[in-house]
mmCIF file of C-alpha atoms in Angstrom:
data_model
loop_
_atom_site.group_PDB
_atom_site.id
_atom_site.type_symbol
_atom_site.label_atom_id
_atom_site.label_comp_id
_atom_site.label_asym_id
_atom_site.label_seq_id
_atom_site.Cartn_x
_atom_site.Cartn_y
_atom_site.Cartn_z
ATOM 1 C CA MET A 1 -18.948 -3.659 3.378
ATOM 2 C CA ILE A 2 -17.581 -7.208 3.448
ATOM 3 C CA ARG A 3 -15.065 -7.719 6.238
ATOM 4 C CA THR A 4 -12.705 -10.533 6.993
ATOM 5 C CA PRO A 5 -11.600 -11.531 10.498
ATOM 6 C CA ARG A 6 -7.988 -11.386 9.376
ATOM 7 C CA ARG A 7 -6.255 -9.441 6.633
ATOM 8 C CA PHE A 8 -5.500 -11.429 3.500
ATOM 9 C CA SER A 9 -1.858 -12.412 3.090
ATOM 10 C CA LYS A 10 0.079 -9.681 1.294
ATOM 11 C CA LEU A 11 2.325 -12.249 -0.338
ATOM 12 C CA SER A 12 -0.661 -14.266 -1.569
ATOM 13 C CA MET A 13 -2.171 -11.071 -2.983
ATOM 14 C CA GLN A 14 1.055 -10.212 -4.757
ATOM 15 C CA GLU A 15 1.104 -13.665 -6.332
ATOM 16 C CA ILE A 16 -2.432 -13.037 -7.608
ATOM 17 C CA LEU A 17 -1.575 -9.595 -8.958
ATOM 18 C CA SER A 18 1.623 -10.806 -10.647
ATOM 19 C CA GLN A 19 -0.602 -12.708 -13.061
ATOM 20 C CA ASN A 20 -1.546 -9.373 -14.620
ATOM 21 C CA SER A 21 1.169 -8.110 -16.991
ATOM 22 C CA VAL A 22 0.433 -4.423 -16.316
ATOM 23 C CA VAL A 23 0.594 -4.777 -12.533
ATOM 24 C CA LYS A 24 3.505 -7.223 -12.542
ATOM 25 C CA GLU A 25 5.854 -4.596 -13.976
ATOM 26 C CA THR A 26 5.165 -2.330 -10.980
ATOM 27 C CA LEU A 27 5.504 -4.823 -8.105
ATOM 28 C CA PRO A 28 8.539 -4.477 -5.834
ATOM 29 C CA ASP A 29 10.489 -7.667 -5.199
ATOM 30 C CA THR A 30 8.939 -9.325 -2.138
ATOM 31 C CA LYS A 31 9.666 -12.576 -0.286
ATOM 32 C CA ARG A 32 8.735 -14.204 2.986
ATOM 33 C CA LEU A 33 11.219 -13.266 5.703
ATOM 34 C CA THR A 34 13.811 -15.940 6.395
ATOM 35 C CA GLN A 35 17.423 -15.465 7.366
ATOM 36 C CA LYS A 36 18.493 -16.489 3.855
ATOM 37 C CA ASN A 37 16.073 -14.086 2.164
ATOM 38 C CA PHE A 38 16.978 -11.269 4.563
ATOM 39 C CA TRP A 39 20.677 -11.310 3.666
ATOM 40 C CA ALA A 40 20.129 -12.052 -0.018
ATOM 41 C CA MET A 41 17.723 -9.120 -0.440
ATOM 42 C CA LEU A 42 19.876 -6.750 1.636
ATOM 43 C CA ASN A 43 22.957 -7.600 -0.423
ATOM 44 C CA GLN A 44 21.014 -7.188 -3.673
ATOM 45 C CA TYR A 45 19.202 -3.915 -2.947
ATOM 46 C CA ASN A 46 21.231 -2.372 -0.066
ATOM 47 C CA VAL A 47 17.965 -1.109 1.434
ATOM 48 C CA ILE A 48 15.021 -3.337 2.359
ATOM 49 C CA VAL A 49 11.733 -3.009 4.201
ATOM 50 C CA LEU A 50 10.321 -5.589 6.621
ATOM 51 C CA LYS A 51 6.555 -5.609 7.064
ATOM 52 C CA LYS A 52 3.949 -7.880 8.608
ATOM 53 C CA GLU A 53 2.374 -10.257 6.139
ATOM 54 C CA ASN A 54 -1.210 -10.061 7.346
ATOM 55 C CA TYR A 55 -1.703 -6.649 8.898
ATOM 56 C CA GLY A 56 -1.839 -3.067 7.705
ATOM 57 C CA LYS A 57 -1.553 0.472 9.072
ATOM 58 C CA GLY A 58 2.241 0.319 9.041
ATOM 59 C CA ILE A 59 2.441 -1.486 12.381
ATOM 60 C CA GLY A 60 5.849 -3.057 12.981
ATOM 61 C CA ILE A 61 7.542 -1.885 9.778
ATOM 62 C CA LEU A 62 11.351 -1.728 9.747
ATOM 63 C CA LYS A 63 13.745 -0.337 7.149
ATOM 64 C CA VAL A 64 17.235 -1.821 7.027
ATOM 65 C CA LYS A 65 20.041 -0.111 5.119
ATOM 66 C CA LYS A 66 23.514 -1.363 4.310
ATOM 67 C CA LEU A 67 25.917 1.484 5.063
ATOM 68 C CA GLY A 68 29.132 -0.327 4.238
ATOM 69 C CA GLU A 69 31.057 -3.474 4.997
ATOM 70 C CA ASP A 70 29.509 -4.898 8.183
ATOM 71 C CA LYS A 71 27.730 -1.619 8.971
ATOM 72 C CA TYR A 72 23.954 -1.359 8.925
ATOM 73 C CA GLU A 73 21.207 1.061 9.934
ATOM 74 C CA VAL A 74 17.753 0.087 11.157
ATOM 75 C CA HIS A 75 15.023 2.729 10.888
ATOM 76 C CA ARG A 76 12.042 2.041 13.166
ATOM 77 C CA GLU A 77 9.333 4.674 13.614
ATOM 78 C CA ASP A 78 11.366 7.908 13.977
ATOM 79 C CA GLU A 79 14.427 6.193 15.503
ATOM 80 C CA ARG A 80 17.595 4.974 13.799
ATOM 81 C CA ARG A 81 20.071 2.481 15.181
ATOM 82 C CA VAL A 82 23.440 1.448 13.701
ATOM 83 C CA PHE A 83 24.889 -2.082 13.928
ATOM 84 C CA THR A 84 28.409 -3.243 13.119
ATOM 85 C CA ASN A 85 27.767 -6.918 13.714
ATOM 86 C CA LYS A 86 25.585 -9.102 11.458
ATOM 87 C CA GLY A 87 24.531 -11.356 14.292
ATOM 88 C CA ASN A 88 23.410 -8.439 16.460
ATOM 89 C CA LEU A 89 21.528 -6.912 13.546
ATOM 90 C CA TYR A 90 19.571 -10.053 12.765
ATOM 91 C CA SER A 91 18.857 -10.695 16.451
ATOM 92 C CA PHE A 92 17.463 -7.163 16.734
ATOM 93 C CA VAL A 93 15.261 -7.759 13.693
ATOM 94 C CA MET A 94 13.967 -11.037 15.096
ATOM 95 C CA ASP A 95 13.267 -9.439 18.471
ATOM 96 C CA ASN A 96 11.160 -6.811 16.729
ATOM 97 C CA THR A 97 9.163 -9.268 14.637
ATOM 98 C CA LYS A 98 8.094 -11.018 17.871
ATOM 99 C CA GLY A 99 7.333 -14.268 16.094
ATOM 100 C CA ALA A 100 4.878 -12.737 13.602
ATOM 101 C CA GLN A 101 4.983 -13.650 9.920
ATOM 102 C CA TYR A 102 6.973 -10.990 8.063
ATOM 103 C CA LEU A 103 7.879 -10.142 4.498
ATOM 104 C CA VAL A 104 11.141 -8.688 3.223
ATOM 105 C CA GLN A 105 10.679 -6.259 0.368
ATOM 106 C CA GLN A 106 12.836 -4.213 -1.967
ATOM 107 C CA HIS A 107 12.859 -0.634 -0.700
ATOM 108 C CA VAL A 108 11.484 1.904 -3.167
ATOM 109 C CA ALA A 109 13.012 5.392 -3.005
ATOM 110 C CA LEU A 110 9.755 7.326 -3.035
ATOM 111 C CA ALA A 111 9.549 10.889 -4.242
ATOM 112 C CA LYS A 112 9.447 13.349 -1.341
ATOM 113 C CA ILE A 113 7.662 16.475 -0.184
ATOM 114 C CA ASN A 114 9.900 18.555 2.075
ATOM 115 C CA ASP A 115 12.080 15.517 2.749
ATOM 116 C CA SER A 116 9.061 13.309 3.583
ATOM 117 C CA PRO A 117 8.377 10.353 1.263
ATOM 118 C CA PHE A 118 4.823 10.067 -0.032
ATOM 119 C CA ASP A 119 2.637 7.556 -1.799
ATOM 120 C CA ILE A 120 -0.934 7.565 -3.080
ATOM 121 C CA ARG A 121 -4.108 5.878 -1.863
ATOM 122 C CA VAL A 122 -6.525 5.098 -4.687
ATOM 123 C CA ILE A 123 -10.113 4.033 -4.027
ATOM 124 C CA VAL A 124 -11.728 1.844 -6.676
ATOM 125 C CA GLN A 125 -15.433 0.945 -6.504
ATOM 126 C CA ARG A 126 -18.205 -0.695 -8.455
ATOM 127 C CA LYS A 127 -21.927 -0.561 -7.956
ATOM 128 C CA PHE A 128 -23.689 -3.708 -6.798
ATOM 129 C CA GLY A 129 -24.820 -5.782 -9.770
ATOM 130 C CA THR A 130 -22.302 -4.310 -12.232
ATOM 131 C CA ASP A 131 -18.754 -5.148 -13.295
ATOM 132 C CA ASN A 132 -17.814 -1.542 -14.049
ATOM 133 C CA TRP A 133 -14.926 -0.627 -11.725
ATOM 134 C CA VAL A 134 -14.257 3.099 -11.370
ATOM 135 C CA VAL A 135 -11.602 5.156 -9.568
ATOM 136 C CA THR A 136 -13.710 7.284 -7.234
ATOM 137 C CA GLY A 137 -10.975 9.076 -5.332
ATOM 138 C CA LYS A 138 -7.298 9.361 -4.493
ATOM 139 C CA TYR A 139 -5.056 11.355 -2.212
ATOM 140 C CA ALA A 140 -1.348 11.545 -1.413
ATOM 141 C CA LYS A 141 -0.074 10.664 2.053
ATOM 142 C CA ALA A 142 3.325 11.884 3.175
ATOM 143 C CA SER A 143 5.216 10.573 6.188
ATOM 144 C CA ALA A 144 5.537 12.502 9.422
ATOM 145 C CA LYS A 145 8.920 14.176 10.004
ATOM 146 C CA GLY A 146 11.609 11.602 10.745
ATOM 147 C CA PHE A 147 9.461 8.655 9.652
ATOM 148 C CA PHE A 148 9.769 6.656 6.421
ATOM 149 C CA LYS A 149 6.286 5.092 6.439
ATOM 150 C CA THR A 150 3.395 7.124 5.082
ATOM 151 C CA ASN A 151 0.537 5.602 7.055
ATOM 152 C CA LEU A 152 -1.913 8.108 8.504
ATOM 153 C CA ALA A 153 -1.966 6.112 11.745
ATOM 154 C CA ALA A 154 1.725 6.990 12.095
ATOM 155 C CA GLY A 155 1.085 10.719 11.736
ATOM 156 C CA GLY A 156 1.168 10.942 7.943
ATOM 157 C CA ARG A 157 -0.130 14.065 6.228
ATOM 158 C CA VAL A 158 -2.670 14.246 3.410
ATOM 159 C CA PHE A 159 -2.360 16.217 0.159
ATOM 160 C CA PRO A 160 -4.394 16.428 -3.034
ATOM 161 C CA VAL A 161 -2.477 14.261 -5.511
ATOM 162 C CA GLU A 162 -1.822 17.002 -8.054
ATOM 163 C CA GLU A 163 -0.501 19.326 -5.358
ATOM 164 C CA ALA A 164 1.719 16.589 -3.944
ATOM 165 C CA ILE A 165 3.300 15.969 -7.330
ATOM 166 C CA ARG A 166 3.897 19.686 -7.918
ATOM 167 C CA LEU A 167 5.540 20.056 -4.482
ATOM 168 C CA SER A 168 7.558 16.871 -4.781
ATOM 169 C CA THR A 169 11.007 15.860 -5.981
ATOM 170 C CA ILE A 170 9.542 14.189 -9.081
ATOM 171 C CA VAL A 171 11.678 15.441 -11.942
ATOM 172 C CA LYS A 172 9.119 15.647 -14.762
ATOM 173 C CA LYS A 173 6.004 17.560 -13.693
ATOM 174 C CA ASN A 174 4.977 18.877 -17.088
ATOM 175 C CA ASP A 175 2.378 16.157 -17.678
ATOM 176 C CA ILE A 176 0.718 15.344 -14.377
ATOM 177 C CA SER A 177 -2.405 14.064 -16.147
ATOM 178 C CA ALA A 178 -0.385 11.314 -17.873
ATOM 179 C CA LEU A 179 1.088 10.224 -14.536
ATOM 180 C CA LEU A 180 -2.362 10.158 -12.938
ATOM 181 C CA SER A 181 -3.678 8.083 -15.843
ATOM 182 C CA LYS A 182 -0.926 5.501 -15.229
ATOM 183 C CA ILE A 183 -1.815 5.365 -11.542
ATOM 184 C CA ASP A 184 -5.496 4.861 -12.381
ATOM 185 C CA LYS A 185 -4.694 2.182 -14.943
ATOM 186 C CA VAL A 186 -2.534 0.046 -12.657
ATOM 187 C CA SER A 187 -5.075 0.446 -9.826
ATOM 188 C CA LEU A 188 -7.936 -0.684 -12.062
ATOM 189 C CA GLU A 189 -5.934 -3.599 -13.444
ATOM 190 C CA ALA A 190 -5.043 -4.710 -9.923
ATOM 191 C CA THR A 191 -8.695 -4.454 -8.890
ATOM 192 C CA LYS A 192 -9.896 -6.536 -11.809
ATOM 193 C CA GLN A 193 -7.212 -9.167 -11.214
ATOM 194 C CA ALA A 194 -7.954 -9.489 -7.483
ATOM 195 C CA SER A 195 -11.715 -9.479 -7.999
ATOM 196 C CA ALA A 196 -11.486 -12.275 -10.570
ATOM 197 C CA THR A 197 -10.606 -14.680 -7.750
ATOM 198 C CA LYS A 198 -13.259 -16.740 -5.974
ATOM 199 C CA LYS A 199 -12.476 -15.149 -2.600
ATOM 200 C CA PHE A 200 -13.030 -11.582 -3.771
ATOM 201 C CA LYS A 201 -15.592 -11.966 -6.548
ATOM 202 C CA ASN A 202 -18.271 -10.158 -4.495
ATOM 203 C CA TRP A 203 -16.057 -7.272 -3.388
ATOM 204 C CA LEU A 204 -17.310 -3.748 -4.119
ATOM 205 C CA ILE A 205 -14.449 -1.530 -2.944
ATOM 206 C CA TRP A 206 -10.640 -1.641 -2.869
ATOM 207 C CA GLY A 207 -7.933 0.691 -1.621
ATOM 208 C CA MET A 208 -4.744 0.613 -3.687
ATOM 209 C CA ASP A 209 -1.403 2.027 -2.513
ATOM 210 C CA VAL A 210 0.848 3.272 -5.296
ATOM 211 C CA GLY A 211 4.259 4.943 -5.068
ATOM 212 C CA ILE A 212 6.257 7.126 -7.455
ATOM 213 C CA GLU A 213 10.023 7.497 -7.720
ATOM 214 C CA ASP A 214 11.701 10.787 -8.623
ATOM 215 C CA ASN A 215 12.029 9.614 -12.225
ATOM 216 C CA GLY A 216 8.280 9.027 -12.474
ATOM 217 C CA ARG A 217 8.407 5.233 -12.256
ATOM 218 C CA ILE A 218 5.333 3.776 -10.575
ATOM 219 C CA PHE A 219 5.370 0.988 -7.999
ATOM 220 C CA PHE A 220 2.288 -0.859 -6.797
ATOM 221 C CA PHE A 221 2.609 -1.657 -3.094
ATOM 222 C CA GLU A 222 -0.597 -3.089 -1.773
ATOM 223 C CA ALA A 223 -4.227 -3.966 -2.486
ATOM 224 C CA ASN A 224 -6.312 -3.298 0.620
ATOM 225 C CA GLU A 225 -9.482 -5.368 0.618
ATOM 226 C CA VAL A 226 -10.889 -3.443 3.607
ATOM 227 C CA PRO A 227 -9.683 0.098 2.877
ATOM 228 C CA GLY A 228 -9.931 3.050 5.204
ATOM 229 C CA THR A 229 -11.246 6.257 3.633
ATOM 230 C CA LYS A 230 -10.801 8.715 6.515
ATOM 231 C CA GLY A 231 -7.955 10.444 4.689
ATOM 232 C CA PHE A 232 -10.515 12.054 2.381
ATOM 233 C CA ASN A 233 -11.953 13.888 5.389
ATOM 234 C CA ARG A 234 -8.716 15.892 5.560
ATOM 235 C CA LEU A 235 -9.064 17.297 2.047
ATOM 236 C CA LYS A 236 -10.702 20.688 1.543
ATOM 237 C CA ASP A 237 -12.449 19.374 -1.560
ATOM 238 C CA SER A 238 -15.141 17.005 -0.287
ATOM 239 C CA SER A 239 -16.335 15.838 -3.714
ATOM 240 C CA MET A 240 -14.401 12.539 -3.655
ATOM 241 C CA ARG A 241 -15.525 11.740 -0.112
ATOM 242 C CA ARG A 242 -19.159 12.343 -1.110
ATOM 243 C CA ARG A 243 -18.791 10.213 -4.256
ATOM 244 C CA ILE A 244 -17.285 7.298 -2.320
ATOM 245 C CA LYS A 245 -19.954 7.511 0.389
ATOM 246 C CA LYS A 246 -22.767 7.726 -2.146
ATOM 247 C CA ILE A 247 -21.720 4.452 -3.775
ATOM 248 C CA LYS A 248 -21.239 2.798 -0.369
ATOM 249 C CA VAL A 249 -24.769 3.795 0.662
ATOM 250 C CA TYR A 250 -26.175 2.560 -2.646
ATOM 251 C CA ASN A 251 -24.381 -0.782 -2.286
ATOM 252 C CA ARG A 252 -25.626 -1.312 1.269
ATOM 253 C CA LYS A 253 -29.172 -0.623 0.105
ATOM 254 C CA MET A 254 -28.889 -3.034 -2.823
ATOM 255 C CA ARG A 255 -27.345 -5.778 -0.663
ATOM 256 C CA ARG A 256 -30.216 -5.552 1.809
ATOM 257 C CA ARG A 257 -32.716 -5.675 -1.012
ATOM 258 C CA ASN A 258 -30.940 -8.665 -2.535
ATOM 259 C CA ARG A 259 -30.920 -10.534 0.796
ATOM 260 C CA LYS A 260 -34.672 -9.979 1.207
ATOM 261 C CA LYS A 261 -35.335 -11.409 -2.247
ATOM 262 C CA ARG A 262 -33.458 -14.587 -1.380
ATOM 263 C CA ARG A 263 -35.481 -15.232 1.790
#
């Protein structure tokens, strides 16, 4: 697997993906965190999420909610704190960012399972030497109790996608296959768009994070160029894990063979 010493900028990736009309419709509004953008986004959406620009696994994520005139709530990990002063709120936010580059993003009201929001990890792969991208697996990840982020590193739980949808607050469950097809389509379109760039033209695997609102609307959150696949180990059905691993093994073998030919 190709690895980079530092995660690619999430904002730069979103700019790449916004060039695809299918993906663009699903992207939440996202800007680099500045004081101006913080207040503008909070006033526009009432709820925003602050996340690190270059790192994953949900580290350092904050959710800020406007409760009323000069009253705000900050949700960090499983703790909530209320502020009644704008200056104190922003100082708290800055203290928590610790000088790192952050993004401010429109909060998406994800569908829930037993009061825990969930989203979906989609793995997309191609075999070395081909341009045929295929969805090889996906699972739902729901937040731990009291948390809003779904990352497994933060105690998130794993569900088969179909089961998650059936258990969730999504209103229309009568055509799960159509919803899954939409998720696959936006994931494949995002993969093709990202892989068309010079930086990622040799990539063989992506992990896409997709969310669903109660009304069935899909949001595309993130393209992970170095995706973790351990969540598949928690599923009873091991077929997706085996499929993903099989292609990984094949690609490693073909890369080694290709390197030997070039010597």
